[in-house]
Amino acid sequence: MSELWEKNRCSIEPGNVSIPGMAERGRPPRLTWVFTDSSAYFLTFCTKGRAPVLANAAVHDAFRAFCESAHEHGVWVGRYVVMPDHLHLFVRFAPGKSPGAWVGLLKRTMAREAGTGIPWQEGFFDHVLRSAESYAAKWEYVRQNPVRAGLVDEAEDWAYAGEVQRLAW
């Protein structure tokens, strides 16, 4: 059984996808555009217990300041919406950069810079964006979050949303 497992197991690492038999047949077409050297992600993370502590100027300013310099470290932040108890954002990472490490640093920095000691829920949700259409569809959903939550009548009126950098496709 051990030999069978070793022979047939898959290995997926950033920038390296290895599936048994793939070298002989070539990479399946969809994996070429899903696992690129610079994948774009849709990320969501929440406060612990869904505490409504994020939608304020201090947190928004700390978030923007962190994200505006992220490109210097191989991370490009696109559009985002800061809700009272969670944050949605679109991010592209340079090869070798980890979404997990970056989200952890963002959470710590926001809590420190905002001076609020934000209680973050452990972990985060991530989704690899596969196309410009995927980005556009997710953005429209996220952009409407404050409207669905009854916080504003029009998405454009929500003060804690925007775009740091345009993510190109």
Tab-separated table of C-alpha atoms in Angstrom:
chain	number	residue	atom	x	y	z
A	1	MET	CA	0.000	0.000	0.000
A	2	SER	CA	2.827	2.413	0.834
A	3	GLU	CA	4.402	1.960	-2.612
A	4	LEU	CA	1.048	2.597	-4.290
A	5	TRP	CA	0.567	5.780	-2.277
A	6	GLU	CA	4.022	7.096	-3.132
A	7	LYS	CA	3.562	6.282	-6.812
A	8	ASN	CA	0.193	8.061	-7.115
A	9	ARG	CA	0.301	10.986	-4.720
A	10	CYS	CA	0.093	14.565	-5.969
A	11	SER	CA	2.292	17.449	-4.933
A	12	ILE	CA	0.975	20.996	-5.085
A	13	GLU	CA	3.275	23.770	-3.960
A	14	PRO	CA	3.386	27.459	-4.965
A	15	GLY	CA	4.553	27.596	-8.553
A	16	ASN	CA	4.949	23.811	-8.741
A	17	VAL	CA	2.148	21.375	-9.504
A	18	SER	CA	3.087	17.727	-9.884
A	19	ILE	CA	0.501	15.109	-10.769
A	20	PRO	CA	1.523	11.528	-11.617
A	21	GLY	CA	1.841	11.085	-15.375
A	22	MET	CA	1.594	14.823	-16.036
A	23	ALA	CA	5.159	15.102	-17.342
A	24	GLU	CA	4.426	12.527	-20.016
A	25	ARG	CA	1.137	14.111	-21.085
A	26	GLY	CA	1.947	17.745	-20.339
A	27	ARG	CA	0.224	19.982	-17.792
A	28	PRO	CA	-3.578	19.865	-17.952
A	29	PRO	CA	-4.641	23.137	-19.623
A	30	ARG	CA	-6.683	24.453	-16.712
A	31	LEU	CA	-3.772	24.132	-14.279
A	32	THR	CA	-1.689	26.441	-16.436
A	33	TRP	CA	-3.960	29.381	-15.687
A	34	VAL	CA	-5.006	28.383	-12.154
A	35	PHE	CA	-1.503	27.969	-10.737
A	36	THR	CA	0.570	30.785	-12.167
A	37	ASP	CA	3.719	32.401	-10.850
A	38	SER	CA	1.645	35.375	-9.718
A	39	SER	CA	-1.804	34.201	-8.662
A	40	ALA	CA	-4.554	36.624	-7.698
A	41	TYR	CA	-6.656	35.792	-4.660
A	42	PHE	CA	-9.960	36.811	-3.167
A	43	LEU	CA	-9.401	36.876	0.613
A	44	THR	CA	-11.833	37.217	3.500
A	45	PHE	CA	-11.087	37.271	7.200
A	46	CYS	CA	-13.210	38.050	10.246
A	47	THR	CA	-12.993	39.369	13.757
A	48	LYS	CA	-13.304	36.909	16.619
A	49	GLY	CA	-16.930	36.417	17.556
A	50	ARG	CA	-17.770	38.716	14.627
A	51	ALA	CA	-17.048	41.757	16.848
A	52	PRO	CA	-18.116	44.900	14.902
A	53	VAL	CA	-14.850	46.846	15.361
A	54	LEU	CA	-13.469	47.303	11.826
A	55	ALA	CA	-15.644	49.914	10.091
A	56	ASN	CA	-14.028	53.076	11.414
A	57	ALA	CA	-11.505	55.630	10.183
A	58	ALA	CA	-8.583	54.420	12.348
A	59	VAL	CA	-8.817	50.820	11.120
A	60	HIS	CA	-9.414	51.900	7.519
A	61	ASP	CA	-6.393	54.233	7.609
A	62	ALA	CA	-4.171	51.485	9.095
A	63	PHE	CA	-5.348	49.046	6.419
A	64	ARG	CA	-4.710	51.511	3.577
A	65	ALA	CA	-1.264	52.489	4.870
A	66	PHE	CA	-0.189	48.845	5.114
A	67	CYS	CA	-1.543	47.958	1.672
A	68	GLU	CA	-0.141	51.012	-0.096
A	69	SER	CA	3.410	49.874	0.681
A	70	ALA	CA	2.779	46.148	0.142
A	71	HIS	CA	3.974	46.296	-3.485
A	72	GLU	CA	7.477	46.973	-2.146
A	73	HIS	CA	7.316	43.439	-0.722
A	74	GLY	CA	5.836	41.641	-3.739
A	75	VAL	CA	2.173	41.967	-2.789
A	76	TRP	CA	-0.344	44.040	-4.749
A	77	VAL	CA	-3.700	44.860	-3.169
A	78	GLY	CA	-6.575	45.646	-5.495
A	79	ARG	CA	-10.133	46.377	-4.441
A	80	TYR	CA	-11.401	45.884	-0.908
A	81	VAL	CA	-14.376	46.370	1.415
A	82	VAL	CA	-13.963	46.709	5.175
A	83	MET	CA	-17.181	45.645	6.899
A	84	PRO	CA	-17.837	46.043	10.638
A	85	ASP	CA	-16.818	42.448	11.415
A	86	HIS	CA	-14.908	41.222	8.354
A	87	LEU	CA	-12.717	42.305	5.483
A	88	HIS	CA	-12.804	41.335	1.792
A	89	LEU	CA	-9.891	42.076	-0.513
A	90	PHE	CA	-8.291	41.086	-3.785
A	91	VAL	CA	-4.551	40.485	-3.766
A	92	ARG	CA	-1.853	39.359	-6.201
A	93	PHE	CA	1.341	37.782	-4.836
A	94	ALA	CA	4.794	37.611	-6.386
A	95	PRO	CA	6.294	34.124	-6.788
A	96	GLY	CA	7.258	32.631	-3.448
A	97	LYS	CA	4.988	34.905	-1.399
A	98	SER	CA	2.514	33.269	0.959
A	99	PRO	CA	-1.038	34.518	1.481
A	100	GLY	CA	-0.989	33.090	5.022
A	101	ALA	CA	2.117	34.925	6.164
A	102	TRP	CA	0.944	38.178	4.593
A	103	VAL	CA	-2.558	38.011	6.143
A	104	GLY	CA	-1.016	37.355	9.560
A	105	LEU	CA	1.222	40.396	9.221
A	106	LEU	CA	-1.703	42.531	8.011
A	107	LYS	CA	-3.847	41.486	10.984
A	108	ARG	CA	-1.087	42.268	13.500
A	109	THR	CA	-0.258	45.590	11.852
A	110	MET	CA	-3.877	46.720	11.671
A	111	ALA	CA	-4.459	45.879	15.334
A	112	ARG	CA	-1.326	47.747	16.409
A	113	GLU	CA	-1.676	50.786	14.135
A	114	ALA	CA	-5.394	51.256	14.745
A	115	GLY	CA	-4.727	51.127	18.485
A	116	THR	CA	-7.794	48.987	19.032
A	117	GLY	CA	-6.361	45.528	19.703
A	118	ILE	CA	-8.614	43.976	17.070
A	119	PRO	CA	-9.623	40.456	18.136
A	120	TRP	CA	-9.078	38.460	14.931
A	121	GLN	CA	-10.616	35.081	14.207
A	122	GLU	CA	-7.935	32.530	13.420
A	123	GLY	CA	-7.338	31.818	9.738
A	124	PHE	CA	-8.944	33.236	6.616
A	125	PHE	CA	-10.804	32.236	3.455
A	126	ASP	CA	-8.941	32.343	0.159
A	127	HIS	CA	-10.032	31.702	-3.399
A	128	VAL	CA	-7.726	31.739	-6.437
A	129	LEU	CA	-9.182	33.987	-9.130
A	130	ARG	CA	-9.110	32.315	-12.509
A	131	SER	CA	-10.063	35.162	-14.820
A	132	ALA	CA	-11.021	38.802	-15.119
A	133	GLU	CA	-14.647	37.649	-15.167
A	134	SER	CA	-14.183	35.879	-11.841
A	135	TYR	CA	-12.666	39.061	-10.388
A	136	ALA	CA	-15.517	41.218	-11.715
A	137	ALA	CA	-18.232	38.890	-10.402
A	138	LYS	CA	-16.669	38.608	-6.935
A	139	TRP	CA	-16.097	42.363	-6.797
A	140	GLU	CA	-19.753	43.123	-7.559
A	141	TYR	CA	-20.836	40.754	-4.784
A	142	VAL	CA	-18.371	42.261	-2.292
A	143	ARG	CA	-19.143	45.857	-3.308
A	144	GLN	CA	-22.812	45.288	-2.476
A	145	ASN	CA	-22.105	43.879	1.032
A	146	PRO	CA	-22.742	47.183	2.860
A	147	VAL	CA	-26.046	47.582	0.986
A	148	ARG	CA	-27.196	44.029	1.809
A	149	ALA	CA	-26.217	44.621	5.455
A	150	GLY	CA	-28.387	47.763	5.552
A	151	LEU	CA	-25.428	50.051	6.293
A	152	VAL	CA	-25.922	52.292	3.219
A	153	ASP	CA	-28.459	52.678	0.433
A	154	GLU	CA	-25.856	52.760	-2.360
A	155	ALA	CA	-22.536	50.863	-2.457
A	156	GLU	CA	-20.724	54.063	-3.470
A	157	ASP	CA	-21.709	55.627	-0.124
A	158	TRP	CA	-19.721	53.129	1.983
A	159	ALA	CA	-16.649	54.988	3.279
A	160	TYR	CA	-14.577	51.867	3.949
A	161	ALA	CA	-14.173	50.485	0.428
A	162	GLY	CA	-11.862	51.281	-2.436
A	163	GLU	CA	-8.952	50.181	-4.559
A	164	VAL	CA	-5.284	50.424	-3.633
A	165	GLN	CA	-3.859	49.320	-6.997
A	166	ARG	CA	-5.426	48.165	-10.210
A	167	LEU	CA	-4.851	44.423	-10.586
A	168	ALA	CA	-4.200	43.757	-14.273
A	169	TRP	CA	-5.289	40.584	-16.072
